[in-house]
Short mmCIF file of C-alpha atoms and ligand atoms in Angstrom, two decimals:
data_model
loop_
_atom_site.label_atom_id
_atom_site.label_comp_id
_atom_site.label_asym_id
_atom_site.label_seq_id
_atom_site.Cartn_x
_atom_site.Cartn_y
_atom_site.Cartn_z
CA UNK A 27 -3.03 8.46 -11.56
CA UNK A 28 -3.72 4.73 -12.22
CA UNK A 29 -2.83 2.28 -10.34
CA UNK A 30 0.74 -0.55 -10.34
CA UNK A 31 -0.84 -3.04 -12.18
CA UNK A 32 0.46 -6.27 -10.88
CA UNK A 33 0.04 -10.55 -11.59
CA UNK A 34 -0.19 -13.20 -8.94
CA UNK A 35 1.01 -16.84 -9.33
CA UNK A 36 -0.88 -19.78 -7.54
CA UNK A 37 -1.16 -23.36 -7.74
CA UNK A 38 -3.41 -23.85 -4.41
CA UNK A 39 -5.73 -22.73 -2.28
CA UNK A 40 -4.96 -19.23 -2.41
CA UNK A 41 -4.85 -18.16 1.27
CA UNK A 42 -2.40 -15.47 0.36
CA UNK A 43 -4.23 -14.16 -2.84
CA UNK A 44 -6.81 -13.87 -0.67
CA UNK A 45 -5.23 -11.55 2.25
CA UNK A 46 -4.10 -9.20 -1.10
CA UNK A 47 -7.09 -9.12 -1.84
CA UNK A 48 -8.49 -8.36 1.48
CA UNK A 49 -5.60 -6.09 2.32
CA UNK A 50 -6.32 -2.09 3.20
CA UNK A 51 -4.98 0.05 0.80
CA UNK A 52 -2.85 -2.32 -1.39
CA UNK A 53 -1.09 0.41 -3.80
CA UNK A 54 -1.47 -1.74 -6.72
CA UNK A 55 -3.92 -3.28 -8.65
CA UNK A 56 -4.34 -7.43 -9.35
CA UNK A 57 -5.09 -7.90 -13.04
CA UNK A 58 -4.41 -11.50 -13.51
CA UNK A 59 -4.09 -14.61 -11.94
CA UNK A 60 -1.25 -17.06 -13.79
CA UNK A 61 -2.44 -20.36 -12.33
CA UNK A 62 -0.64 -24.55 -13.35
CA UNK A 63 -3.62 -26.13 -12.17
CA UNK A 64 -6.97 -26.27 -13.45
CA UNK A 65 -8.88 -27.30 -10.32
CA UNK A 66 -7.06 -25.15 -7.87
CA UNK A 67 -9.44 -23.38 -5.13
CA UNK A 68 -7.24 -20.14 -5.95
CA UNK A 69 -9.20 -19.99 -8.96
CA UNK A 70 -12.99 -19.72 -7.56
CA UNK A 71 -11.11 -17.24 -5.43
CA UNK A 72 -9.75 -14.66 -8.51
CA UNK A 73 -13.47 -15.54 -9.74
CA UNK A 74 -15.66 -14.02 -6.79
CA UNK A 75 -13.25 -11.25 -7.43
CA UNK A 76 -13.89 -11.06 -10.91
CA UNK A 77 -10.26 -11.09 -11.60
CA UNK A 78 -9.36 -12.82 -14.93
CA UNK A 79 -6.97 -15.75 -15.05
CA UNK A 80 -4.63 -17.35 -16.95
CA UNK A 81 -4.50 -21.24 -16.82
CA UNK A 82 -1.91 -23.26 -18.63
CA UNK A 83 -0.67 -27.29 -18.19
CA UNK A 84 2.48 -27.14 -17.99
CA UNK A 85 2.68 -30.84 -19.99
CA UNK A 86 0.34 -29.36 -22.77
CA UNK A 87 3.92 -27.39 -23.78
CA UNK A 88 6.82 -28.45 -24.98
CA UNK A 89 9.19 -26.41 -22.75
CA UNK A 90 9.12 -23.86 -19.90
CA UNK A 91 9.99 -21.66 -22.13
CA UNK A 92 7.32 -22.27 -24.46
CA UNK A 93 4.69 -21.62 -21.42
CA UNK A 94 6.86 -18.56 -20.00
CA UNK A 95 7.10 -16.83 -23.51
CA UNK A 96 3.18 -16.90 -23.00
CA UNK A 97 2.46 -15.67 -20.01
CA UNK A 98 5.20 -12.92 -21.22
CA UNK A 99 3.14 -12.28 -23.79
CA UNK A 100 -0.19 -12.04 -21.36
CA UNK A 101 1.35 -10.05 -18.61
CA UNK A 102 3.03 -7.37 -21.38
CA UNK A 103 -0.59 -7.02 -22.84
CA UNK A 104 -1.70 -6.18 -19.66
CA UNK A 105 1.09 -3.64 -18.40
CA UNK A 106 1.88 -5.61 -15.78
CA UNK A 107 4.78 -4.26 -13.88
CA UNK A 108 5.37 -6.96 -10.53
CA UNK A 109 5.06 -10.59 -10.35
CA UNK A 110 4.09 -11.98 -6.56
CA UNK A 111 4.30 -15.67 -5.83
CA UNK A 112 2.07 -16.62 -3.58
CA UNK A 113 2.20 -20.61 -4.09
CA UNK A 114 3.02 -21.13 -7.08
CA UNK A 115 5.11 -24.35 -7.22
CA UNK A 116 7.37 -24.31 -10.09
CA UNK A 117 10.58 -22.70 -10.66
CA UNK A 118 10.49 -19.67 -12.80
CA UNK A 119 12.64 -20.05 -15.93
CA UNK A 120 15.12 -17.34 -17.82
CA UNK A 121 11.94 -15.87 -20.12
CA UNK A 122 10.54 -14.79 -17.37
CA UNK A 123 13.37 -13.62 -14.62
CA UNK A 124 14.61 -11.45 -18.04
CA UNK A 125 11.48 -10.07 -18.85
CA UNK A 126 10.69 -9.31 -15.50
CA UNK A 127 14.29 -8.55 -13.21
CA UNK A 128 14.34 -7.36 -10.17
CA UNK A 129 10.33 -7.77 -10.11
CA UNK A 130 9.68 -10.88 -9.06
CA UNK A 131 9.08 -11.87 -5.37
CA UNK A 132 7.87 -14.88 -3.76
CA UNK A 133 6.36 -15.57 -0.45
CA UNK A 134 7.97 -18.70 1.36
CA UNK A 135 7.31 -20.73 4.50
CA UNK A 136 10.28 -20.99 6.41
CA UNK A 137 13.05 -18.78 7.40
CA UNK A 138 15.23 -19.25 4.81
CA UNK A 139 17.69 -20.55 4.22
CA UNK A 140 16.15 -23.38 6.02
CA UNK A 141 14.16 -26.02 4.77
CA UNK A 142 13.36 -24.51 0.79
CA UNK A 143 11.06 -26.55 -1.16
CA UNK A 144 8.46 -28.23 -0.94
CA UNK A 145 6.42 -29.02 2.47
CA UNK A 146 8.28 -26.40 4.44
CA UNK A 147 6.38 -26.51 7.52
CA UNK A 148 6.25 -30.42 7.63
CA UNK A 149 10.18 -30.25 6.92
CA UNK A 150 10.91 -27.95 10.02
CA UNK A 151 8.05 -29.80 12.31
CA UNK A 152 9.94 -33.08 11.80
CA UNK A 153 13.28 -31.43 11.64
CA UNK A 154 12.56 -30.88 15.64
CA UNK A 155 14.10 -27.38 15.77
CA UNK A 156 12.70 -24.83 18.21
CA UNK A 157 11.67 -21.89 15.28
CA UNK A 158 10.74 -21.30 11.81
CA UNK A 159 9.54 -18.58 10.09
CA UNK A 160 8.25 -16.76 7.24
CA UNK A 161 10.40 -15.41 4.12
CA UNK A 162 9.39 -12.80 1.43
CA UNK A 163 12.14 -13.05 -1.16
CA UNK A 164 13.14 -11.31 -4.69
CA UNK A 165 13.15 -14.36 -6.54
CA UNK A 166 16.47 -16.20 -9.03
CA UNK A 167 16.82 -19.37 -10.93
CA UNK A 168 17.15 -21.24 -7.75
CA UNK A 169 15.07 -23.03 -5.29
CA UNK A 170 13.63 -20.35 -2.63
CA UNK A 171 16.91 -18.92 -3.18
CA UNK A 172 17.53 -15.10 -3.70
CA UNK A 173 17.93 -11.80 -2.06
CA UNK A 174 16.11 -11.62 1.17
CA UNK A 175 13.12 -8.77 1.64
CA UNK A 176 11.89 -9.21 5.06
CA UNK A 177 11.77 -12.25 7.70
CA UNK A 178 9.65 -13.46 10.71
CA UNK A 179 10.65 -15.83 13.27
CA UNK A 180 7.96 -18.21 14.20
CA UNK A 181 8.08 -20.70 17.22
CA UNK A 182 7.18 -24.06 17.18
CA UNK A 183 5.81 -24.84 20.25
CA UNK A 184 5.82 -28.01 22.53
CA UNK A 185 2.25 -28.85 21.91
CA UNK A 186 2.00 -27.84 18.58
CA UNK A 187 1.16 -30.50 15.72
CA UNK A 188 1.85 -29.49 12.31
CA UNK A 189 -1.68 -28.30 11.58
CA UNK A 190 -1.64 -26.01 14.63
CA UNK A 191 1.90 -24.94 13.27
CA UNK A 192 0.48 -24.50 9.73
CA UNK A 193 -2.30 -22.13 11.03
CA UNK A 194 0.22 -19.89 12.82
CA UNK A 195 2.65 -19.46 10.06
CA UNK A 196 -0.28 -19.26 7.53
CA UNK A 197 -1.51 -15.97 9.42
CA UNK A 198 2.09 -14.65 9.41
CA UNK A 199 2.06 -14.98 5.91
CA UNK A 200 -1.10 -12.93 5.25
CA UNK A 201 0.02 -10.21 7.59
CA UNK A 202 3.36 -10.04 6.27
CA UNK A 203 2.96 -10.24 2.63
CA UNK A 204 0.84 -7.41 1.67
CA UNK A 205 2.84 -5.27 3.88
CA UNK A 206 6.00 -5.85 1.78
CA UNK A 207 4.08 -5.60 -0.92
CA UNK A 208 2.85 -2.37 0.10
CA UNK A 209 6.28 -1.05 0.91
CA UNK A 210 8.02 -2.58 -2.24
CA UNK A 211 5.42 -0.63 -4.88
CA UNK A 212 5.97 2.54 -2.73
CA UNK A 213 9.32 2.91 -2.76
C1 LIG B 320 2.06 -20.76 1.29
O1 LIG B 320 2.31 -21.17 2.62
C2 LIG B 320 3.34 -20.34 0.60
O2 LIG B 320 4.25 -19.73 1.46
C3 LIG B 320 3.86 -21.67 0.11
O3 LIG B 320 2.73 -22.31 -0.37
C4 LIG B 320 1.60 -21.95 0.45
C5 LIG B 320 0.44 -21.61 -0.44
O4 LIG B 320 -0.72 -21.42 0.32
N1 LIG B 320 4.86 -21.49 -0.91
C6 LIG B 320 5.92 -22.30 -1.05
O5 LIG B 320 6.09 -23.31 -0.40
C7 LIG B 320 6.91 -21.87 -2.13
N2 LIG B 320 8.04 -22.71 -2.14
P1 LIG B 320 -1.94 -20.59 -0.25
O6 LIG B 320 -2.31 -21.21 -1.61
O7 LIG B 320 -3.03 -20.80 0.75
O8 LIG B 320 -1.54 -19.16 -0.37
#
């Protein structure tokens, strides 16, 4: 039987690609890598793995849906059946949430719905509260909005700076995310 063949979006680093890709039996298979930004570390990442990419600048288009309708195009070609988020910082438009309903989930840093958007760990350090968290989400037109998958509390601790912060919720995230993942293509 072959494998769920599946995409991941990125626009960074890629710490999260990474712990899919490092995950133990991951029921699915990464095919491509939709990625905004040409110089993003994610991308060295897909190519140690030899997994093929698709770039695109977002200005070199005249609308999302322009850009959208092509990665449509890519991910049908490719029998992709899930979309996973893992940092990819733009909102997804109607081509895509129609194309793809129901199978589109994104990984977020905070326990939603507290501090969405950008610089979610910087929002909740300076916000001063006691906890935030980790939030894997089916994804809608919104902002980190959508129906909730799974959530993890994380402390903020007295002595922690933002970095130290950063590196704790960061190793939620690659813990928790390919165990959703894992339980989402099984079901
Ligand atoms: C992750 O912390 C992810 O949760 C966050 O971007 C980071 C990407 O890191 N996503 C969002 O803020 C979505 N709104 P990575 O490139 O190392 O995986």
């Amino acid at each position: 039987m072959s494998m769920v063949k599946v995409a991941v979006f990125a626009s960074g680093k890629g710490s999260n690609f990474q712990a899919m890709l490092d995950a133990d039996n991951l029921p699915c298979e990464i095919v491509l890598l939709v990625c905004d930004q040409q110089q993003a570390g994610v991308l060295d990442k897909a190519k140690q793995h030899g997994i093929e990419t698709f770039v695109f600048s977002a200005k070199n288009y005249e609308s999302k849906e322009a850009y959208e309708s092509e990665i449509a195009e890519q991910l049908r070609k490719k029998g992709i059946e899930w979309i996973f988020l893992a940092g990819y910082m733009r909102l997804i438009g109607p081509t895509l949430l129609e194309a793809y309903e129901g199978k589109i989930v994104n990984i977020h840093p905070s326990y939603l719905p507290a501090f969405p958007g950008k610089d979610a760990i910087g929002q909740a350090f300076e916000a001063g509260v006691e906890e935030t968290g980790v939030t894997v989400h089916f994804i809608d037109e919104g902002m980190d909005t959508g129906p909730i998958i799974e959530q993890v509390a994380v402390p903020i601790l007295a002595n922690d700076t933002k970095e130290t912060l950063q590196k704790r919720i960061q190793a939620v995230e690659h813990r928790l995310y390919p165990q959703v993942i894992r339980e989402l293509i099984q079901k």
